[in-house]
Structures are given as C-alpha cells and as structure tokens.
C-alpha cells in the first residue's frame, strides 16, 4: 500500500480557514442581533442615539426623499429625525430617484451591515482560533457596534474598499484597474477614503503607477461637480463630538483644557516621532504574495484611520476601517523589533476600540446612581487616557505607513535603499 502524502502547510491553513471565517460571521451576527433584540445594551455601551436604530441610514434616505419632493437637502431637513442636512456628494441622492424611502431602512439596514460583515471576513480571512477571536473582538467592540447601530454610510465605503482590496490581489491588470476605480468611488462618496490612494504605490511598474494615478484622477474630476455642494454643507454643519466615543486629534484639547492650535501641528510632531521610530525599518527583500497583500491593506487602512483622526473630531465608528489592519498585525516574523511593534499596535487598537464603551458600561450599570461625582470623574479620567492611547495608536500607524511608503517610492523613482533593517 502506498503512503499518502502529508498535507502541505498551505493546505492545512486553507482547511482551518474554511471553518474559522464562518464561525466569526455566525458569532458576530449573533452578537449584533442580540443588541438589536435587547436595545438597552446599546445605551449601556453609550453607542445609541435615543431609541433609534439605523439613524444615519435613515438620514441618507431622508435626504433622497427631500430632493424628490423639491426640497434642498443641503439645508436642515424636516424629514430627518434631527433635521440634519445632507453633507455628502449628490450621488447619495440617487436613493430618492430609485424610490427608496425612510421605510426601506427596515430591510436595507440589515442588508448593509450583513454585506459589511461578509466583505470584512472575505478580505481578512482569519485562520485558527487566535485570529478568529481577535477579529470577533473587533466586530463586537463598542466602536464597531456604533457603526452597526447607526447604519452609518461609512459601511458603504467599507464595502467598496473591501472589494477594491480583493481586486488588487489579482495578478492581472484589468481587475487591479477596477480596484483602483472602486477606491476612487469610495473617495467620491465619503471624501476621506482619498487617503487610501497611498496604495497606488503598490503598482508593479512606473507605467502601471501612472495609469493608476490617471484613472484615480479622472474619477475625481468627473465627480467634482457633485462633490461641491456636499463639501460646502459639511464645512457648515459638520458635527464635532467631544465626549464619549469621540475620535480625532482636536479632542485632546478638550481633555487638557487647552486652546486648540491647528491639529496639523500636533500631527506633524506625531509624524516626526513615527519617522524616527521607523528608521532602519525597511529594506529591499522578496516577500510572499500574502505578505504584500497584508502590507497594502494595512497601508490603506492606516491611511484612512490617520486621515479621519487628523481632519477633526468624529466618532469612533471610523475605526471599522481598522479591520484591514489585522492580517498585518497578527503576522509573525523573525525580527523581534518588528514583532514588538505589531503587538503594541494590536494592543492599542483593542484598547481604543473598547475603552470608551467599557467606561460607559461601568457608569451605566456598575456605579450606583447615588454617586454622580465619582461617575463623572471616572469618565473624565478615562476619556483622557482614551485620547492618549489614540495618539499612541496613530503614531504606530504612521510608523507603519512610513515603512510601507519609503521603499515603494524609491522603487518607482528608480532608486535603491540600503539594507538597514526589516519590519
């Protein structure tokens, strides 16, 4: 009897991955459904807005309805729960032309969060118990639950960009071009995905790089007339949260009662620290296709998260884009310095995702109602710690972006880097 060959490591990984993603999907969907079926859980974590669910999706549909009724959606909208004006491109108003109304949120909301869940798992593809648990910890974190609860239209950008990253894994040019077009479309719909253009540096040749830049630019130019009204409205009505689940560089000024200088100055300092930490962190080595994909998706995610952080105060649901960081963060390498940075970055990511929600949970369910002063001090102290952790997390992301971008820029410019280290 002939001996059967042992399965290769790749085949073993594929076998494990076949079960792990489905378990992650099942457990995340169950946790989300539990929150919808038990609304007090949203409020306990501080992620709910009154008794409403899919609040932001309802706002987009209300804008489309208003436009169909002849109202100006860029002014306070009487059809919206909070009379919020439309602050995005005109392209979102197609919902009204398609006949969608606020009543459609009942089926469109679950479809939207379901597509986000599937697209995230399809790109990240966790393998084994550790990776599955880490991804699940992100999915059920208060920051991501906030995006799910609100049905925020960042989910649409996330789905488009996930498709783009999947296409960029292809070895053929047409799917890669389509991936770049999807990235540009996401930037048109939500503006800040423009930061993900850093992945254009992953072009295989200077010619492909120039073609990608041309395609990306053409999409933006064609879309520009529809962008202008939304940009003007956003400048006028942009929310600036400054309490629990606030995410952004300016929030630190609130925590320390400082007069806010331009946040770009602090971001410049953070970039300098990150550049110093990244020194010698790159070299020209031949990496596997899986490694290159993880680095590209890390760079796209890091650029979007850092961009949102730098541009002003927003909500922590922007951290849904951090899901694409995971394949790079849970890799193992022989380089101890790189391994330490990955562990620190992963730890900071989990802390930033969870801390504000855990603080809210403690105040809402653990601390007795008769101790408001203690509860307030706990929240104030915890939120200061949360913002300091956010800055440390952003510095780690900037370091990774420097390590990603420098050798690729050098290669596209026809230069070679000295072999000074590996990250």
CSV table of C-alpha atoms in Angstrom, one decimal:
chain,number,residue,atom,x,y,z
A,1,UNK,CA,0.0,0.0,0.0
A,2,UNK,CA,1.4,3.4,-1.0
A,3,UNK,CA,1.8,6.1,1.6
A,4,UNK,CA,-0.4,9.1,1.4
A,5,UNK,CA,1.5,12.4,1.2
A,6,UNK,CA,1.1,14.7,4.2
A,7,UNK,CA,-0.8,17.9,3.6
A,8,UNK,CA,1.3,20.9,3.0
A,9,UNK,CA,1.2,23.9,5.5
A,10,UNK,CA,-0.8,25.9,2.9
A,11,UNK,CA,-3.4,23.1,2.5
A,12,UNK,CA,-3.7,22.9,6.3
A,13,UNK,CA,-4.2,26.6,6.6
A,14,UNK,CA,-6.9,26.5,3.9
A,15,UNK,CA,-8.7,23.8,5.8
A,16,UNK,CA,-8.7,25.8,9.1
A,17,UNK,CA,-9.7,28.9,7.3
A,18,UNK,CA,-12.7,27.1,5.8
A,19,UNK,CA,-14.3,26.9,9.2
A,20,UNK,CA,-13.0,29.9,11.1
A,21,UNK,CA,-14.5,32.7,8.9
A,22,UNK,CA,-17.9,31.1,9.1
A,23,UNK,CA,-17.7,30.9,12.9
A,24,UNK,CA,-16.7,34.5,13.1
A,25,UNK,CA,-19.6,35.5,10.9
A,26,UNK,CA,-22.0,33.4,12.9
A,27,UNK,CA,-20.8,34.7,16.3
A,28,UNK,CA,-20.6,38.4,15.2
A,29,UNK,CA,-24.1,38.3,13.6
A,30,UNK,CA,-25.5,36.6,16.7
A,31,UNK,CA,-24.0,39.4,18.9
A,32,UNK,CA,-25.3,42.1,16.7
A,33,UNK,CA,-28.7,40.5,16.6
A,34,UNK,CA,-28.7,40.3,20.4
A,35,UNK,CA,-28.1,44.0,20.7
A,36,UNK,CA,-31.0,44.8,18.3
A,37,UNK,CA,-33.3,42.5,20.2
A,38,UNK,CA,-32.2,44.0,23.5
A,39,UNK,CA,-32.0,47.8,22.9
A,40,UNK,CA,-30.8,48.6,26.5
A,41,UNK,CA,-27.4,47.1,25.5
A,42,UNK,CA,-26.8,49.9,23.0
A,43,UNK,CA,-27.5,52.5,25.6
A,44,UNK,CA,-25.4,50.8,28.3
A,45,UNK,CA,-22.4,51.0,25.9
A,46,UNK,CA,-23.1,54.6,25.0
A,47,UNK,CA,-23.5,53.8,21.3
A,48,UNK,CA,-27.2,54.5,20.8
A,49,UNK,CA,-28.9,57.7,19.9
A,50,UNK,CA,-32.1,57.7,21.8
A,51,UNK,CA,-34.3,54.7,20.8
A,52,UNK,CA,-33.4,54.9,17.2
A,53,UNK,CA,-31.5,52.3,15.1
A,54,UNK,CA,-30.1,52.9,11.7
A,55,UNK,CA,-30.2,56.6,12.4
A,56,UNK,CA,-27.6,57.6,9.8
A,57,UNK,CA,-29.0,55.4,7.1
A,58,UNK,CA,-32.4,56.9,7.7
A,59,UNK,CA,-30.8,60.4,7.3
A,60,UNK,CA,-29.4,59.5,3.9
A,61,UNK,CA,-32.8,58.1,2.8
A,62,UNK,CA,-34.5,61.3,4.1
A,63,UNK,CA,-32.1,63.4,2.0
A,64,UNK,CA,-33.1,61.4,-1.1
A,65,UNK,CA,-36.8,61.9,-0.3
A,66,UNK,CA,-36.3,65.6,0.3
A,67,UNK,CA,-34.7,66.0,-3.1
A,68,UNK,CA,-37.5,64.2,-4.8
A,69,UNK,CA,-40.0,66.5,-3.0
A,70,UNK,CA,-38.2,69.6,-4.4
A,71,UNK,CA,-36.6,70.5,-1.0
A,72,UNK,CA,-33.0,71.5,-0.7
A,73,UNK,CA,-31.4,68.5,1.1
A,74,UNK,CA,-28.3,70.6,2.0
A,75,UNK,CA,-30.4,72.7,4.4
A,76,UNK,CA,-31.8,71.4,7.7
A,77,UNK,CA,-34.1,68.6,6.5
A,78,UNK,CA,-37.6,68.4,8.1
A,79,UNK,CA,-37.9,64.7,7.1
A,80,UNK,CA,-34.9,63.7,9.2
A,81,UNK,CA,-35.3,62.8,12.9
A,82,UNK,CA,-32.9,65.6,14.0
A,83,UNK,CA,-33.4,67.8,10.9
A,84,UNK,CA,-29.9,67.1,9.8
A,85,UNK,CA,-28.8,68.5,6.4
A,86,UNK,CA,-27.1,66.3,3.7
A,87,UNK,CA,-23.3,66.7,3.9
A,88,UNK,CA,-22.2,64.3,1.2
A,89,UNK,CA,-22.0,64.2,-2.6
A,90,UNK,CA,-25.1,64.4,-4.7
A,91,UNK,CA,-24.5,60.8,-5.7
A,92,UNK,CA,-26.2,59.7,-2.4
A,93,UNK,CA,-29.4,61.4,-3.5
A,94,UNK,CA,-29.9,58.6,-6.1
A,95,UNK,CA,-31.8,56.7,-3.3
A,96,UNK,CA,-34.7,59.0,-3.8
A,97,UNK,CA,-34.7,58.6,-7.6
A,98,UNK,CA,-34.7,54.8,-7.0
A,99,UNK,CA,-37.9,55.2,-5.0
A,100,UNK,CA,-36.3,54.3,-1.7
A,101,UNK,CA,-37.8,56.0,1.4
A,102,UNK,CA,-37.2,56.0,5.1
A,103,UNK,CA,-39.5,53.0,5.4
A,104,UNK,CA,-37.0,50.9,3.4
A,105,UNK,CA,-34.5,51.2,6.3
A,106,UNK,CA,-36.1,48.1,7.8
A,107,UNK,CA,-34.6,45.8,5.1
A,108,UNK,CA,-31.8,48.0,3.8
A,109,UNK,CA,-30.2,48.3,7.3
A,110,UNK,CA,-29.7,44.6,7.8
A,111,UNK,CA,-28.5,44.1,4.2
A,112,UNK,CA,-25.9,46.9,4.7
A,113,UNK,CA,-24.5,45.5,7.9
A,114,UNK,CA,-24.6,42.0,6.5
A,115,UNK,CA,-22.6,43.0,3.4
A,116,UNK,CA,-20.1,44.8,5.7
A,117,UNK,CA,-19.6,41.6,7.8
A,118,UNK,CA,-19.2,39.4,4.8
A,119,UNK,CA,-16.8,41.7,2.9
A,120,UNK,CA,-14.6,42.2,6.0
A,121,UNK,CA,-14.3,38.5,6.6
A,122,UNK,CA,-13.6,37.9,2.9
A,123,UNK,CA,-10.7,40.3,2.9
A,124,UNK,CA,-9.2,39.5,6.3
A,125,UNK,CA,-9.8,35.7,6.2
A,126,UNK,CA,-8.9,34.7,9.7
A,127,UNK,CA,-7.2,31.3,10.2
A,128,UNK,CA,-7.3,29.4,13.5
A,129,UNK,CA,-8.7,30.2,17.0
A,130,UNK,CA,-6.4,33.2,17.8
A,131,UNK,CA,-7.2,35.1,14.6
A,132,UNK,CA,-10.9,34.3,14.8
A,133,UNK,CA,-11.1,35.6,18.4
A,134,UNK,CA,-9.2,38.8,17.6
A,135,UNK,CA,-11.4,39.6,14.6
A,136,UNK,CA,-14.5,38.8,16.7
A,137,UNK,CA,-13.2,41.2,19.4
A,138,UNK,CA,-13.1,43.9,16.8
A,139,UNK,CA,-16.6,43.1,15.4
A,140,UNK,CA,-18.3,43.2,18.9
A,141,UNK,CA,-16.3,46.2,20.2
A,142,UNK,CA,-18.4,49.3,21.1
A,143,UNK,CA,-16.8,51.4,18.3
A,144,UNK,CA,-17.9,48.9,15.6
A,145,UNK,CA,-21.3,48.3,17.3
A,146,UNK,CA,-21.8,52.1,17.0
A,147,UNK,CA,-21.4,51.9,13.2
A,148,UNK,CA,-23.8,48.9,13.1
A,149,UNK,CA,-26.4,50.6,15.3
A,150,UNK,CA,-26.4,53.7,13.2
A,151,UNK,CA,-26.2,52.0,9.8
A,152,UNK,CA,-23.6,54.7,9.0
A,153,UNK,CA,-22.8,55.2,5.4
A,154,UNK,CA,-19.1,54.6,6.2
A,155,UNK,CA,-20.3,51.0,5.8
A,156,UNK,CA,-20.9,51.6,2.1
A,157,UNK,CA,-17.3,53.0,1.7
A,158,UNK,CA,-16.0,50.0,3.7
A,159,UNK,CA,-17.8,47.5,1.3
A,160,UNK,CA,-16.5,49.3,-1.8
A,161,UNK,CA,-12.9,49.4,-0.4
A,162,UNK,CA,-13.0,45.8,0.6
A,163,UNK,CA,-13.9,44.9,-3.0
A,164,UNK,CA,-11.0,47.1,-4.2
A,165,UNK,CA,-8.5,45.3,-1.9
A,166,UNK,CA,-9.8,42.0,-3.1
A,167,UNK,CA,-9.3,43.0,-6.8
A,168,UNK,CA,-5.8,44.4,-6.1
A,169,UNK,CA,-4.7,40.9,-5.1
A,170,UNK,CA,-5.1,39.8,-8.7
A,171,UNK,CA,-2.1,39.2,-10.9
A,172,UNK,CA,-4.0,40.6,-13.9
A,173,UNK,CA,-4.2,44.3,-14.8
A,174,UNK,CA,-7.9,44.7,-15.5
A,175,UNK,CA,-9.1,43.6,-12.0
A,176,UNK,CA,-6.4,45.8,-10.5
A,177,UNK,CA,-7.6,48.8,-12.5
A,178,UNK,CA,-11.2,48.1,-11.4
A,179,UNK,CA,-9.9,48.0,-7.8
A,180,UNK,CA,-8.4,51.5,-8.2
A,181,UNK,CA,-11.7,52.7,-9.7
A,182,UNK,CA,-13.5,51.4,-6.6
A,183,UNK,CA,-11.1,53.2,-4.3
A,184,UNK,CA,-11.7,56.4,-6.2
A,185,UNK,CA,-15.5,55.9,-6.0
A,186,UNK,CA,-15.3,55.4,-2.2
A,187,UNK,CA,-13.3,58.7,-2.0
A,188,UNK,CA,-16.1,60.4,-4.0
A,189,UNK,CA,-18.8,59.1,-1.7
A,190,UNK,CA,-17.1,59.8,1.6
A,191,UNK,CA,-14.1,62.1,0.9
A,192,UNK,CA,-11.6,60.7,3.5
A,193,UNK,CA,-11.0,57.4,1.6
A,194,UNK,CA,-8.9,59.6,-0.6
A,195,UNK,CA,-6.1,58.9,1.9
A,196,UNK,CA,-6.2,55.3,0.7
A,197,UNK,CA,-4.5,56.5,-2.5
A,198,UNK,CA,-1.3,55.6,-0.8
A,199,UNK,CA,-1.8,52.0,-2.1
A,200,UNK,CA,-1.2,53.3,-5.6
A,201,UNK,CA,2.5,53.0,-4.6
A,202,UNK,CA,1.9,49.2,-4.9
A,203,UNK,CA,1.9,49.4,-8.7
A,204,UNK,CA,4.2,46.8,-10.3
A,205,UNK,CA,5.9,49.3,-12.6
A,206,UNK,CA,6.1,53.1,-13.2
A,207,UNK,CA,3.8,52.7,-16.2
A,208,UNK,CA,1.1,51.0,-14.1
A,209,UNK,CA,1.6,53.6,-11.4
A,210,UNK,CA,1.0,56.5,-13.8
A,211,UNK,CA,-2.0,54.7,-15.2
A,212,UNK,CA,-3.5,54.2,-11.7
A,213,UNK,CA,-2.9,57.9,-10.9
A,214,UNK,CA,-4.6,58.9,-14.2
A,215,UNK,CA,-7.7,56.7,-13.5
A,216,UNK,CA,-8.0,57.8,-9.9
A,217,UNK,CA,-7.8,61.5,-11.0
A,218,UNK,CA,-10.3,61.1,-13.8
A,219,UNK,CA,-12.9,59.6,-11.4
A,220,UNK,CA,-12.4,62.6,-9.1
A,221,UNK,CA,-12.6,65.1,-11.8
A,222,UNK,CA,-15.8,63.6,-13.3
A,223,UNK,CA,-17.3,63.5,-9.8
A,224,UNK,CA,-16.2,67.0,-8.7
A,225,UNK,CA,-19.4,68.9,-9.7
A,226,UNK,CA,-21.4,66.6,-7.4
A,227,UNK,CA,-18.9,67.0,-4.6
A,228,UNK,CA,-19.0,70.7,-4.3
A,229,UNK,CA,-22.5,71.2,-2.6
A,230,UNK,CA,-21.7,68.4,-0.1
A,231,UNK,CA,-18.3,69.9,0.8
A,232,UNK,CA,-19.9,73.3,1.4
A,233,UNK,CA,-22.6,71.8,3.6
A,234,UNK,CA,-20.1,69.7,5.5
A,235,UNK,CA,-18.0,72.8,6.3
A,236,UNK,CA,-21.1,74.5,7.6
A,237,UNK,CA,-22.8,71.7,9.6
A,238,UNK,CA,-20.0,69.3,10.4
A,239,UNK,CA,-20.6,67.7,13.9
A,240,UNK,CA,-17.8,67.9,16.4
A,241,UNK,CA,-18.3,65.4,19.1
A,242,UNK,CA,-16.2,65.9,22.2
A,243,UNK,CA,-17.3,63.4,24.8
A,244,UNK,CA,-17.6,59.6,24.8
A,245,UNK,CA,-16.7,57.8,21.6
A,246,UNK,CA,-15.2,60.9,20.1
A,247,UNK,CA,-12.2,60.2,17.8
A,248,UNK,CA,-9.9,62.8,16.4
A,249,UNK,CA,-6.8,64.9,17.0
A,250,UNK,CA,-8.7,68.0,18.4
A,251,UNK,CA,-10.3,66.1,21.2
A,252,UNK,CA,-7.1,66.1,23.2
A,253,UNK,CA,-7.5,69.9,23.6
A,254,UNK,CA,-10.8,69.3,25.5
A,255,UNK,CA,-9.2,66.8,27.8
A,256,UNK,CA,-6.5,69.1,28.9
A,257,UNK,CA,-8.5,72.4,28.6
A,258,UNK,CA,-6.1,73.8,26.0
A,259,UNK,CA,-6.8,76.4,23.4
A,260,UNK,CA,-6.8,74.4,20.2
A,261,UNK,CA,-3.9,75.3,17.9
A,262,UNK,CA,-4.2,73.7,14.4
A,263,UNK,CA,-4.2,69.9,14.9
A,264,UNK,CA,-1.9,69.6,11.9
A,265,UNK,CA,1.0,70.9,14.1
A,266,UNK,CA,0.5,68.1,16.5
A,267,UNK,CA,0.1,65.6,13.7
A,268,UNK,CA,3.4,66.9,12.3
A,269,UNK,CA,5.0,66.2,15.6
A,270,UNK,CA,3.5,62.7,15.6
A,271,UNK,CA,4.8,62.1,12.1
A,272,UNK,CA,8.3,63.1,13.2
A,273,UNK,CA,8.1,60.7,16.1
A,274,UNK,CA,6.8,58.0,13.8
A,275,UNK,CA,9.6,58.7,11.2
A,276,UNK,CA,12.2,58.4,13.9
A,277,UNK,CA,10.7,55.1,15.2
A,278,UNK,CA,10.7,53.8,11.6
A,279,UNK,CA,14.3,54.4,10.9
A,280,UNK,CA,16.0,51.4,9.5
A,281,UNK,CA,12.6,49.6,9.4
A,282,UNK,CA,12.7,48.9,5.7
A,283,UNK,CA,14.9,47.0,3.3
A,284,UNK,CA,14.6,45.5,-0.2
A,285,UNK,CA,13.6,41.9,0.4
A,286,UNK,CA,11.5,39.5,-1.6
A,287,UNK,CA,8.2,38.9,0.2
A,288,UNK,CA,5.4,36.4,-0.3
A,289,UNK,CA,2.2,37.5,-2.1
A,290,UNK,CA,0.3,37.1,1.1
A,291,UNK,CA,2.7,39.4,2.9
A,292,UNK,CA,2.5,42.0,0.2
A,293,UNK,CA,-1.3,41.9,0.3
A,294,UNK,CA,-1.3,42.3,4.1
A,295,UNK,CA,1.1,45.3,3.8
A,296,UNK,CA,-1.0,47.0,1.2
A,297,UNK,CA,-4.3,46.6,3.1
A,298,UNK,CA,-2.5,47.7,6.3
A,299,UNK,CA,-1.4,50.9,4.5
A,300,UNK,CA,-4.8,51.6,3.1
A,301,UNK,CA,-6.5,51.1,6.5
A,302,UNK,CA,-3.8,53.1,8.4
A,303,UNK,CA,-4.0,56.0,5.9
A,304,UNK,CA,-7.8,56.2,6.3
A,305,UNK,CA,-7.8,56.0,10.1
A,306,UNK,CA,-5.0,58.6,10.4
A,307,UNK,CA,-6.8,60.8,7.9
A,308,UNK,CA,-10.0,60.7,9.8
A,309,UNK,CA,-8.1,61.4,13.0
A,310,UNK,CA,-6.2,64.4,11.6
A,311,UNK,CA,-9.1,66.1,9.9
A,312,UNK,CA,-11.1,66.8,13.0
A,313,UNK,CA,-13.4,65.4,15.7
A,314,UNK,CA,-15.5,62.5,14.6
A,315,UNK,CA,-17.0,59.3,16.1
A,316,UNK,CA,-15.2,56.1,16.9
A,317,UNK,CA,-17.1,54.2,14.3
A,318,UNK,CA,-14.5,55.4,11.9
A,319,UNK,CA,-12.4,52.6,13.3
A,320,UNK,CA,-14.3,50.0,11.3
A,321,UNK,CA,-11.6,50.6,8.7
A,322,UNK,CA,-9.1,49.2,11.2
A,323,UNK,CA,-10.4,45.7,10.4
A,324,UNK,CA,-8.0,45.6,7.4
A,325,UNK,CA,-5.0,46.1,9.8
A,326,UNK,CA,-5.5,42.7,11.3
A,327,UNK,CA,-3.7,40.5,8.7
A,328,UNK,CA,-0.5,42.5,9.0
A,329,UNK,CA,-0.8,42.8,12.8
A,330,UNK,CA,-1.2,39.1,13.5
A,331,UNK,CA,1.6,38.0,11.3
A,332,UNK,CA,4.7,36.5,12.9
A,333,UNK,CA,8.2,37.4,11.8
A,334,UNK,CA,11.8,36.5,12.9
A,335,UNK,CA,12.5,40.2,13.6
A,336,UNK,CA,12.0,40.8,17.3
A,337,UNK,CA,11.7,44.6,16.9
A,338,UNK,CA,9.0,44.3,14.2
A,339,UNK,CA,7.2,41.7,16.3
A,340,UNK,CA,7.1,44.1,19.3
A,341,UNK,CA,5.7,46.9,17.2
A,342,UNK,CA,3.0,44.7,15.9
A,343,UNK,CA,2.0,43.6,19.4
A,344,UNK,CA,1.9,47.1,20.7
A,345,UNK,CA,-0.1,48.3,17.8
A,346,UNK,CA,-2.6,45.5,18.1
A,347,UNK,CA,-2.9,46.1,21.9
A,348,UNK,CA,-3.5,49.8,21.3
A,349,UNK,CA,-6.1,49.1,18.6
A,350,UNK,CA,-8.1,46.9,21.0
A,351,UNK,CA,-7.8,49.5,23.8
A,352,UNK,CA,-9.0,52.3,21.6
A,353,UNK,CA,-11.9,50.2,20.3
A,354,UNK,CA,-13.1,49.1,23.8
A,355,UNK,CA,-12.2,51.7,26.4
A,356,UNK,CA,-14.9,54.3,25.9
A,357,UNK,CA,-17.6,51.6,25.7
A,358,UNK,CA,-16.4,49.9,28.9
A,359,UNK,CA,-16.3,53.3,30.7
A,360,UNK,CA,-20.0,53.9,29.6
A,361,UNK,CA,-20.9,50.3,30.7
A,362,UNK,CA,-19.3,50.9,34.2
A,363,UNK,CA,-21.1,54.2,34.7
A,364,UNK,CA,-24.5,52.9,33.4
A,365,UNK,CA,-24.6,49.5,35.1
A,366,UNK,CA,-22.0,49.2,37.8
A,367,UNK,CA,-21.7,52.5,39.7
A,368,UNK,CA,-24.7,53.2,41.9
A,369,UNK,CA,-26.9,56.1,40.8
A,370,UNK,CA,-26.2,58.0,44.0
A,371,UNK,CA,-22.5,58.7,43.1
A,372,UNK,CA,-22.7,61.1,40.1
A,373,UNK,CA,-19.5,62.9,41.1
A,374,UNK,CA,-17.5,59.7,41.1
A,375,UNK,CA,-19.0,58.6,37.8
A,376,UNK,CA,-18.1,62.0,36.2
A,377,UNK,CA,-14.5,61.9,37.4
A,378,UNK,CA,-14.2,58.3,36.2
A,379,UNK,CA,-15.4,59.3,32.8
A,380,UNK,CA,-13.2,62.4,32.6
A,381,UNK,CA,-10.1,60.4,33.6
A,382,UNK,CA,-10.9,57.5,31.4
A,383,UNK,CA,-11.5,59.7,28.4
A,384,UNK,CA,-8.2,61.4,28.8
A,385,UNK,CA,-6.5,58.0,28.9
A,386,UNK,CA,-8.5,57.1,25.8
A,387,UNK,CA,-7.3,60.0,23.8
A,388,UNK,CA,-3.6,59.5,24.9
A,389,UNK,CA,-4.0,55.9,23.7
A,390,UNK,CA,-5.5,57.1,20.4
A,391,UNK,CA,-2.4,59.3,19.8
A,392,UNK,CA,-0.1,56.4,20.6
A,393,UNK,CA,-2.1,54.2,18.2
A,394,UNK,CA,-1.9,56.8,15.4
A,395,UNK,CA,1.9,57.2,15.9
A,396,UNK,CA,2.2,53.4,15.4
A,397,UNK,CA,0.1,53.6,12.2
A,398,UNK,CA,2.2,56.5,10.9
A,399,UNK,CA,5.3,54.4,11.6
A,400,UNK,CA,3.9,51.6,9.5
A,401,UNK,CA,2.9,54.0,6.7
A,402,UNK,CA,6.5,55.3,6.6
A,403,UNK,CA,7.9,51.8,6.4
A,404,UNK,CA,5.4,51.0,3.6
A,405,UNK,CA,5.8,54.1,1.5
A,406,UNK,CA,9.5,54.8,1.6
A,407,UNK,CA,10.8,51.7,-0.3
A,408,UNK,CA,7.9,51.8,-2.8
A,409,UNK,CA,8.5,55.4,-3.6
A,410,UNK,CA,12.2,54.7,-4.0
A,411,UNK,CA,11.5,51.8,-6.3
A,412,UNK,CA,9.1,53.8,-8.5
A,413,UNK,CA,11.7,56.6,-8.7
A,414,UNK,CA,14.4,54.1,-9.8
A,415,UNK,CA,16.4,54.3,-6.6
A,416,UNK,CA,17.7,51.6,-4.2
A,417,UNK,CA,17.6,51.6,-0.4
A,418,UNK,CA,20.4,50.3,1.8
A,419,UNK,CA,19.7,47.2,3.8
A,420,UNK,CA,19.3,48.7,7.3
A,421,UNK,CA,16.6,46.5,8.8
A,422,UNK,CA,13.4,44.6,8.4
A,423,UNK,CA,9.9,45.5,9.6
